Amino acid sequence: MIDAKKPLRVLVSEGSSTSGREAITILGLAGHHVEVCDPSRWCLARYSRFVRKYHHCPPLRTDPAGFLRFVEQLLASQHFDVLLPTHEQGFVFARAAARLTSRTGLALPEFASYRAVHGKAGFSRLLDQLGLPQPPTRIVNSAEELRDGLRFPSVVKTSVGTASRGIWFVRDAGDLNRALYDLESSGDFAGEVLAQDLITGTVEKAQSVFCRGTLVGFHAYRQIAAGVGGGEAIKESVSRPAICAALETIGAHLGWHGALSVDVIMPLDSATPLLIDCNPRLVEPMNAYQSGTDLVDLLLRVSRGETPAPLAESRAGVRTHLAMQALLGSASRDGTRRDLIRECGRIAAGEGLYQGSAEELTPVRIDWLSAVPLGITAALLLASPPIAASLARGGFGAHLLDRGSIRKIEGEDFLNGASPRRPGESQDP
């Protein structure tokens, strides 16, 4: 068991994502020593009193070998109890797990299992194989196949994509033409493209932690209000035994070790949850923490080689929000300055949908530095509400993967090229 009196030294793999930022808050509240590596000097994690040290590292997207080499050298030069992959860095860490686990605690499945759910097409095939429910789905490789197989309304997705990117809602021929233009101009038909029937229902997400194929922690929440790009601005914890059972099936089949999250649609005309996406990591774990389920602590225990007892079910009805997402969402829906000021007032006063809700991304009362990105976002939006879309696009940073970096990591010679430098060799992070 983790000794509560002895803080762990934890290296967080990036500091730009909302998931990483929330994990840092939870780690800091538990008293752990937190250090972060990220290619952006202005990432969200820089604005937290819980981060003891920031390491400027090579970009994962354009230099995955350099990123891995940087992390390995950091682990060799300093002691860290746990390496915590909070976003897509898990892909490269799973590829090099044998080298990393000799230096630090790390909870990841076999690379083949990780790869099976990292892409949307692979996850869809896995659901079919296991007989788990998903919307009617067709996987295509060309514009012609997409035109021939599409039914209106549908959701078109690239197999590789994160943070709500690579997704088009296609309700008519005009939407389809716009999606086809984007897909062809960006070369996305070089990979697989999914077309799923658009299901009317509520968006929900579930998170879990596994220990060598056994589920030891689970939490689910539903979207109360959307932010920009379809992300959650306000969420509420729910009890979902059916989703938990589906995750148990997936984790047991893959022998999963570590964190696993899924996106789900709860149809208005059915009680059967439909799985629509998978993320092999914890996604925004603060709602679970506020609901009495500390999945970050559980992940630390699994990373350290413990076999923890399964956690009790988290409390339902716990509401949390992300003020930055709420403001971006308001502005992206043609919100005026007056609308934004009213939204700021509701957030500050805890009124309307924010009644009884806790801030999860920028908890200013316990981490005053988090007021900086929140204040900058509010000021920029008040100056020009249409800037919301470009601010949201800025979240697709160098800490994420694309098709090119995935191909490099999967290559036979990747680990040789990513070998740590010998002593005396120069390195420019």
Coordinates of C-alpha atoms in Angstrom, one line a residue:
M1 CA 0.0 0.0 0.0
I2 CA 1.1 3.6 -0.6
D3 CA 2.3 5.1 2.6
A4 CA 0.1 8.3 3.0
K5 CA 2.9 9.9 5.1
K6 CA 5.5 9.3 2.4
P7 CA 4.9 11.4 -0.8
L8 CA 5.8 9.8 -4.1
R9 CA 7.9 11.5 -6.8
V10 CA 5.7 11.4 -9.9
L11 CA 6.7 12.4 -13.4
V12 CA 3.6 13.5 -15.4
S13 CA 4.1 12.9 -19.1
E14 CA 2.6 16.2 -20.3
G15 CA 1.0 19.4 -19.0
S16 CA -1.1 20.6 -21.8
S17 CA -4.3 18.5 -21.6
T18 CA -7.2 19.0 -19.2
S19 CA -6.8 15.4 -18.1
G20 CA -3.1 16.0 -17.1
R21 CA -3.9 19.3 -15.4
E22 CA -6.7 17.7 -13.3
A23 CA -4.4 14.7 -12.4
I24 CA -1.8 17.2 -11.1
T25 CA -4.3 18.8 -8.8
I26 CA -5.2 15.5 -7.3
L27 CA -1.6 14.5 -6.9
G28 CA -0.8 17.8 -5.3
L29 CA -3.6 17.6 -2.8
A30 CA -2.3 14.2 -1.8
G31 CA 1.1 15.7 -1.1
H32 CA 3.0 14.0 -3.9
H33 CA 6.1 15.6 -5.5
V34 CA 5.0 16.4 -9.1
E35 CA 7.2 17.2 -12.0
V36 CA 6.0 17.7 -15.6
C37 CA 7.6 17.4 -19.0
D38 CA 5.9 19.2 -22.0
P39 CA 7.1 20.7 -25.3
S40 CA 5.1 23.9 -24.6
R41 CA 6.7 26.4 -22.2
W42 CA 3.2 27.8 -21.6
C43 CA 1.2 24.6 -21.0
L44 CA -1.6 24.5 -18.4
A45 CA 0.6 22.8 -15.8
R46 CA 3.0 25.8 -15.6
Y47 CA 0.2 27.5 -13.8
S48 CA -0.1 25.3 -10.8
R49 CA 1.5 25.6 -7.4
F50 CA 1.5 21.8 -7.2
V51 CA 4.1 21.4 -10.0
R52 CA 7.6 21.4 -8.4
K53 CA 9.6 21.4 -11.7
Y54 CA 8.9 21.7 -15.4
H55 CA 11.0 19.9 -18.0
H56 CA 11.0 21.3 -21.6
C57 CA 11.0 18.2 -23.8
P58 CA 11.0 17.4 -27.5
P59 CA 7.6 17.3 -29.2
L60 CA 5.9 13.9 -29.3
R61 CA 4.2 14.6 -32.5
T62 CA 7.2 15.4 -34.6
D63 CA 10.0 13.7 -32.7
P64 CA 8.6 10.7 -30.7
A65 CA 12.1 9.1 -30.6
G66 CA 13.6 12.3 -29.1
F67 CA 10.7 12.5 -26.6
L68 CA 11.2 9.0 -25.4
R69 CA 15.0 9.5 -25.2
F70 CA 14.4 12.6 -23.1
V71 CA 12.1 10.8 -20.7
E72 CA 14.5 7.9 -20.4
Q73 CA 17.4 10.2 -19.6
L74 CA 15.3 12.0 -17.0
L75 CA 14.5 8.7 -15.3
A76 CA 18.1 7.7 -15.4
S77 CA 19.4 11.0 -13.9
Q78 CA 16.6 11.4 -11.2
H79 CA 14.6 9.1 -9.1
F80 CA 10.8 8.9 -9.8
D81 CA 8.5 6.5 -8.1
V82 CA 5.9 6.6 -10.9
L83 CA 5.8 7.7 -14.6
L84 CA 2.2 8.8 -15.2
P85 CA 1.0 8.9 -18.8
T86 CA -1.9 11.3 -18.9
H87 CA -2.5 11.5 -22.6
E88 CA -1.2 9.9 -25.8
Q89 CA 2.3 9.5 -24.5
G90 CA 1.1 6.1 -23.3
F91 CA 1.4 4.9 -26.9
V92 CA 5.2 5.4 -27.0
F93 CA 5.6 4.3 -23.4
A94 CA 3.8 1.0 -24.1
R95 CA 6.1 0.4 -27.1
A96 CA 9.2 0.9 -24.8
A97 CA 7.7 -0.5 -21.6
A98 CA 10.4 -3.0 -21.0
R99 CA 13.0 -0.3 -20.9
L100 CA 10.9 2.1 -18.7
T101 CA 9.7 -0.3 -16.0
S102 CA 13.2 -1.1 -15.0
R103 CA 13.6 2.5 -13.8
T104 CA 10.1 3.5 -12.5
G105 CA 6.6 2.4 -11.8
L106 CA 4.4 2.4 -14.9
A107 CA 1.0 0.8 -15.5
L108 CA 0.4 0.0 -19.2
P109 CA -0.9 -3.0 -21.1
E110 CA 1.0 -4.9 -23.8
F111 CA 1.6 -2.7 -26.8
A112 CA -0.7 -4.9 -29.0
S113 CA -3.5 -4.3 -26.5
Y114 CA -2.9 -0.6 -26.4
R115 CA -2.8 -0.3 -30.2
A116 CA -6.1 -2.3 -30.4
V117 CA -8.1 0.5 -28.8
H118 CA -6.0 3.5 -29.6
G119 CA -7.6 3.9 -33.1
K120 CA -11.4 4.2 -33.6
A121 CA -11.4 1.6 -36.3
G122 CA -9.6 -1.0 -34.1
F123 CA -11.9 -0.3 -31.2
S124 CA -15.0 -0.7 -33.4
R125 CA -13.7 -4.1 -34.6
L126 CA -13.0 -5.1 -31.0
L127 CA -16.6 -4.2 -30.0
D128 CA -17.9 -6.4 -32.9
Q129 CA -15.6 -9.2 -31.8
L130 CA -16.8 -9.0 -28.2
G131 CA -20.5 -8.5 -29.1
L132 CA -20.7 -5.2 -27.3
P133 CA -23.2 -2.5 -28.5
Q134 CA -22.2 0.4 -30.7
P135 CA -24.0 2.5 -33.3
P136 CA -24.2 0.9 -36.8
T137 CA -20.7 1.5 -38.1
R138 CA -19.1 1.3 -41.5
I139 CA -15.3 1.5 -42.0
V140 CA -14.2 2.9 -45.4
N141 CA -10.9 3.8 -47.2
S142 CA -12.1 6.2 -49.9
A143 CA -14.4 9.0 -50.8
E144 CA -16.4 6.6 -53.1
E145 CA -16.9 4.1 -50.3
L146 CA -18.0 6.8 -47.9
R147 CA -20.6 8.2 -50.4
D148 CA -21.9 4.8 -51.2
G149 CA -22.2 3.6 -47.6
L150 CA -23.3 6.7 -45.8
R151 CA -26.8 7.1 -44.3
F152 CA -28.1 10.5 -43.1
P153 CA -27.7 11.5 -40.4
S154 CA -24.2 10.1 -39.5
V155 CA -21.0 11.0 -37.7
V156 CA -17.9 10.7 -39.8
K157 CA -14.6 10.1 -37.9
T158 CA -11.0 9.6 -38.8
S159 CA -9.6 6.5 -37.1
V160 CA -6.8 8.6 -35.6
G161 CA -7.9 11.8 -33.8
T162 CA -8.3 13.2 -30.3
A163 CA -9.8 16.2 -28.5
S164 CA -12.9 16.0 -30.8
R165 CA -10.8 16.6 -33.9
G166 CA -11.4 14.5 -37.1
I167 CA -15.1 14.4 -36.5
W168 CA -17.9 15.7 -38.8
F169 CA -21.7 15.6 -38.2
V170 CA -23.2 14.8 -41.6
R171 CA -27.0 15.5 -41.8
D172 CA -27.3 16.2 -45.5
A173 CA -25.5 16.3 -48.9
G174 CA -23.9 19.7 -48.1
D175 CA -22.4 18.4 -44.8
L176 CA -21.1 15.3 -46.7
N177 CA -19.4 17.4 -49.3
R178 CA -17.7 19.6 -46.7
A179 CA -16.5 16.5 -44.8
L180 CA -15.2 14.9 -48.0
Y181 CA -13.3 18.1 -48.9
D182 CA -11.7 18.2 -45.5
L183 CA -10.9 14.5 -45.6
E184 CA -9.3 14.6 -49.0
S185 CA -7.4 17.8 -48.6
S186 CA -5.9 16.6 -45.3
G187 CA -5.0 13.1 -46.7
D188 CA -7.2 11.3 -44.1
F189 CA -8.3 8.7 -46.6
A190 CA -4.7 7.4 -46.3
G191 CA -6.0 5.8 -43.1
E192 CA -9.4 4.4 -42.2
V193 CA -12.5 6.5 -41.9
L194 CA -15.6 5.5 -39.9
A195 CA -19.2 6.4 -40.6
Q196 CA -21.6 5.8 -37.7
D197 CA -25.3 6.4 -37.6
L198 CA -26.0 9.5 -35.6
I199 CA -27.9 8.5 -32.4
T200 CA -30.0 10.9 -30.5
G201 CA -29.1 10.7 -26.8
T202 CA -27.0 11.9 -23.9
V203 CA -23.2 11.9 -24.1
E204 CA -21.6 10.0 -21.1
K205 CA -18.1 8.9 -20.3
A206 CA -16.7 6.2 -18.1
Q207 CA -13.2 5.8 -16.6
S208 CA -11.6 2.7 -15.1
V209 CA -8.4 1.3 -13.7
F210 CA -7.3 -2.3 -14.2
C211 CA -4.8 -4.4 -12.5
R212 CA -3.6 -7.2 -14.9
G213 CA -7.0 -7.7 -16.5
T214 CA -9.1 -7.2 -13.3
L215 CA -11.2 -4.0 -12.9
V216 CA -10.4 -2.3 -9.6
G217 CA -11.9 1.2 -10.1
F218 CA -14.8 2.6 -12.1
H219 CA -16.6 5.9 -12.5
A220 CA -19.1 7.4 -15.0
Y221 CA -20.5 10.8 -15.6
R222 CA -23.0 12.5 -18.0
Q223 CA -22.7 15.7 -19.9
I224 CA -24.9 18.5 -18.5
A225 CA -23.6 21.3 -20.7
A226 CA -21.2 21.2 -23.7
G227 CA -18.2 23.3 -24.1
V228 CA -16.3 24.0 -27.3
G229 CA -15.8 21.1 -29.7
G230 CA -18.3 18.9 -27.9
G231 CA -16.2 18.6 -24.7
E232 CA -17.9 18.8 -21.3
A233 CA -18.4 22.1 -19.6
I234 CA -20.6 20.8 -16.8
K235 CA -20.8 17.1 -15.9
E236 CA -22.6 15.0 -13.3
S237 CA -21.7 11.6 -11.9
V238 CA -24.0 8.7 -12.6
S239 CA -24.3 5.0 -11.7
R240 CA -23.9 2.8 -14.8
P241 CA -23.6 -0.9 -14.1
A242 CA -24.0 -1.8 -17.8
I243 CA -21.1 0.4 -18.9
C244 CA -19.0 -1.0 -16.1
A245 CA -19.8 -4.5 -17.3
A246 CA -18.8 -3.6 -20.8
L247 CA -15.5 -2.2 -19.6
E248 CA -14.9 -5.3 -17.5
T249 CA -15.3 -7.4 -20.7
I250 CA -12.9 -5.3 -22.7
G251 CA -10.3 -5.1 -20.0
A252 CA -10.4 -8.9 -19.3
H253 CA -10.1 -9.7 -23.0
L254 CA -7.1 -7.4 -23.5
G255 CA -5.4 -8.2 -20.2
W256 CA -5.5 -4.5 -19.5
H257 CA -3.2 -3.0 -17.0
G258 CA -3.6 0.7 -16.1
A259 CA -6.3 3.3 -17.0
L260 CA -9.0 2.9 -19.7
S261 CA -11.9 5.3 -20.6
V262 CA -14.8 5.1 -23.0
D263 CA -17.3 7.5 -24.5
V264 CA -20.9 6.4 -24.6
I265 CA -24.2 7.5 -26.1
M266 CA -27.3 6.8 -23.9
P267 CA -30.1 6.7 -26.6
L268 CA -33.3 8.4 -25.8
D269 CA -35.3 5.4 -27.1
S270 CA -33.3 2.6 -25.4
A271 CA -31.7 1.7 -22.1
T272 CA -28.7 0.1 -23.8
P273 CA -25.6 2.3 -23.8
L274 CA -23.7 2.4 -27.1
L275 CA -19.9 2.7 -27.0
I276 CA -18.5 5.2 -29.5
D277 CA -14.9 5.8 -28.6
C278 CA -12.1 4.6 -26.3
N279 CA -9.2 6.4 -24.7
P280 CA -6.4 4.2 -23.1
R281 CA -5.9 6.6 -20.2
L282 CA -7.8 8.5 -17.5
V283 CA -9.9 11.4 -19.0
E284 CA -10.5 14.4 -16.6
P285 CA -10.5 12.4 -13.3
M286 CA -11.6 15.3 -11.0
N287 CA -15.3 14.4 -11.2
A288 CA -14.5 10.9 -10.0
Y289 CA -12.3 12.4 -7.2
Q290 CA -15.1 14.7 -6.1
S291 CA -17.5 11.7 -6.1
G292 CA -15.3 9.8 -3.7
T293 CA -13.4 7.7 -6.2
D294 CA -9.7 8.6 -6.4
L295 CA -8.7 6.9 -9.6
V296 CA -5.4 8.7 -9.7
D297 CA -4.3 7.2 -6.4
L298 CA -5.5 3.8 -7.6
L299 CA -3.4 4.2 -10.7
L300 CA -0.3 5.1 -8.6
R301 CA -0.9 1.9 -6.6
V302 CA -1.1 -0.3 -9.7
S303 CA 1.9 1.5 -11.2
R304 CA 3.9 0.6 -8.0
G305 CA 3.1 -3.1 -8.4
E306 CA 0.3 -3.3 -5.9
T307 CA -2.8 -5.4 -6.3
P308 CA -5.4 -3.2 -4.7
A309 CA -8.9 -4.3 -3.7
P310 CA -11.7 -2.9 -6.0
L311 CA -13.0 0.5 -4.9
A312 CA -16.6 1.0 -3.9
E313 CA -19.0 2.6 -6.4
S314 CA -18.7 6.4 -6.5
R315 CA -21.5 8.7 -5.4
A316 CA -24.0 9.7 -8.1
G317 CA -25.3 13.2 -8.6
V318 CA -22.0 15.0 -8.0
R319 CA -21.7 18.0 -10.3
T320 CA -18.4 19.6 -11.5
H321 CA -17.6 22.1 -14.2
L322 CA -14.7 23.5 -16.2
A323 CA -15.1 27.3 -16.3
M324 CA -12.7 27.7 -19.3
Q325 CA -14.7 25.2 -21.3
A326 CA -18.0 26.9 -20.3
L327 CA -16.8 30.3 -21.5
L328 CA -15.3 28.9 -24.7
G329 CA -18.6 27.0 -25.4
S330 CA -20.7 30.1 -24.8
A331 CA -18.6 32.1 -27.2
S332 CA -18.5 29.4 -29.8
R333 CA -22.3 29.4 -29.9
D334 CA -22.4 33.0 -31.1
G335 CA -22.3 34.3 -27.6
T336 CA -22.1 38.1 -27.2
R337 CA -20.0 39.9 -24.6
R338 CA -23.1 40.3 -22.5
D339 CA -23.7 36.5 -22.7
L340 CA -20.1 35.9 -21.5
I341 CA -20.4 38.4 -18.6
R342 CA -23.6 36.7 -17.5
E343 CA -21.9 33.3 -17.8
C344 CA -19.0 34.5 -15.7
G345 CA -21.4 35.8 -13.1
R346 CA -23.3 32.5 -12.9
I347 CA -20.0 30.6 -12.5
A348 CA -18.7 32.9 -9.8
A349 CA -22.0 32.8 -7.9
G350 CA -22.7 29.1 -8.4
E351 CA -26.1 29.9 -9.9
G352 CA -28.2 28.0 -12.5
L353 CA -26.6 24.8 -13.8
Y354 CA -23.5 25.7 -11.6
Q355 CA -25.4 25.4 -8.3
G356 CA -23.6 23.0 -6.1
S357 CA -20.9 22.4 -8.7
A358 CA -17.2 22.4 -8.1
E359 CA -14.5 23.7 -10.4
E360 CA -12.3 20.9 -11.6
L361 CA -9.8 22.4 -14.1
T362 CA -8.8 25.8 -12.6
P363 CA -9.5 25.5 -8.8
V364 CA -8.5 29.0 -7.9
R365 CA -9.4 28.7 -4.2
I366 CA -6.8 26.0 -3.7
D367 CA -4.4 26.8 -6.5
W368 CA -4.2 30.5 -7.1
L369 CA -1.9 30.2 -10.1
S370 CA -4.7 28.5 -12.1
A371 CA -6.4 31.9 -12.2
V372 CA -3.9 33.0 -14.9
P373 CA -5.1 30.8 -17.8
L374 CA -8.7 31.3 -16.8
G375 CA -8.3 35.1 -16.6
I376 CA -6.5 35.2 -20.0
T377 CA -9.1 33.1 -21.6
A378 CA -11.9 35.3 -20.2
A379 CA -10.2 38.5 -21.3
L380 CA -9.5 37.3 -24.8
L381 CA -13.1 36.1 -25.3
L382 CA -14.5 39.4 -24.0
A383 CA -12.3 41.3 -26.4
S384 CA -13.4 39.1 -29.3
P385 CA -15.9 36.3 -28.7
P386 CA -15.3 34.7 -32.2
I387 CA -11.7 33.9 -31.2
A388 CA -13.1 30.9 -29.3
A389 CA -12.7 28.5 -32.3
S390 CA -9.0 29.4 -32.8
L391 CA -8.3 29.1 -29.0
A392 CA -9.8 25.6 -29.1
R393 CA -7.8 24.7 -32.1
G394 CA -4.7 25.7 -30.2
G395 CA -5.2 22.8 -27.9
F396 CA -4.0 20.4 -30.6
G397 CA -0.4 20.7 -29.6
A398 CA 3.0 19.0 -30.0
H399 CA 2.2 16.7 -27.1
L400 CA -0.3 14.7 -29.3
L401 CA 0.2 12.0 -31.9
D402 CA -0.7 12.1 -35.6
R403 CA -0.5 9.4 -38.3
G404 CA 3.1 10.1 -39.0
S405 CA 4.3 9.8 -35.5
I406 CA 2.2 6.7 -35.0
R407 CA 3.9 5.1 -38.0
K408 CA 7.3 6.0 -36.6
I409 CA 6.6 4.5 -33.2
E410 CA 5.2 1.3 -34.8
G411 CA 8.3 0.9 -37.0
E412 CA 10.6 -2.0 -36.4
D413 CA 13.6 0.2 -35.9
F414 CA 11.9 2.8 -33.6
L415 CA 13.4 1.5 -30.3
N416 CA 16.9 1.4 -31.8
G417 CA 16.6 5.0 -32.9
A418 CA 15.2 6.1 -29.5
S419 CA 18.0 4.5 -27.5
P420 CA 19.3 6.9 -24.8
R421 CA 22.5 8.7 -25.7
R422 CA 25.8 7.6 -24.2
P423 CA 27.3 9.8 -21.5
G424 CA 28.9 12.9 -23.0
E425 CA 26.6 13.2 -26.0
S426 CA 24.9 16.5 -26.4
Q427 CA 21.2 17.0 -26.1
D428 CA 19.1 20.0 -26.8
P429 CA 15.6 19.6 -25.4

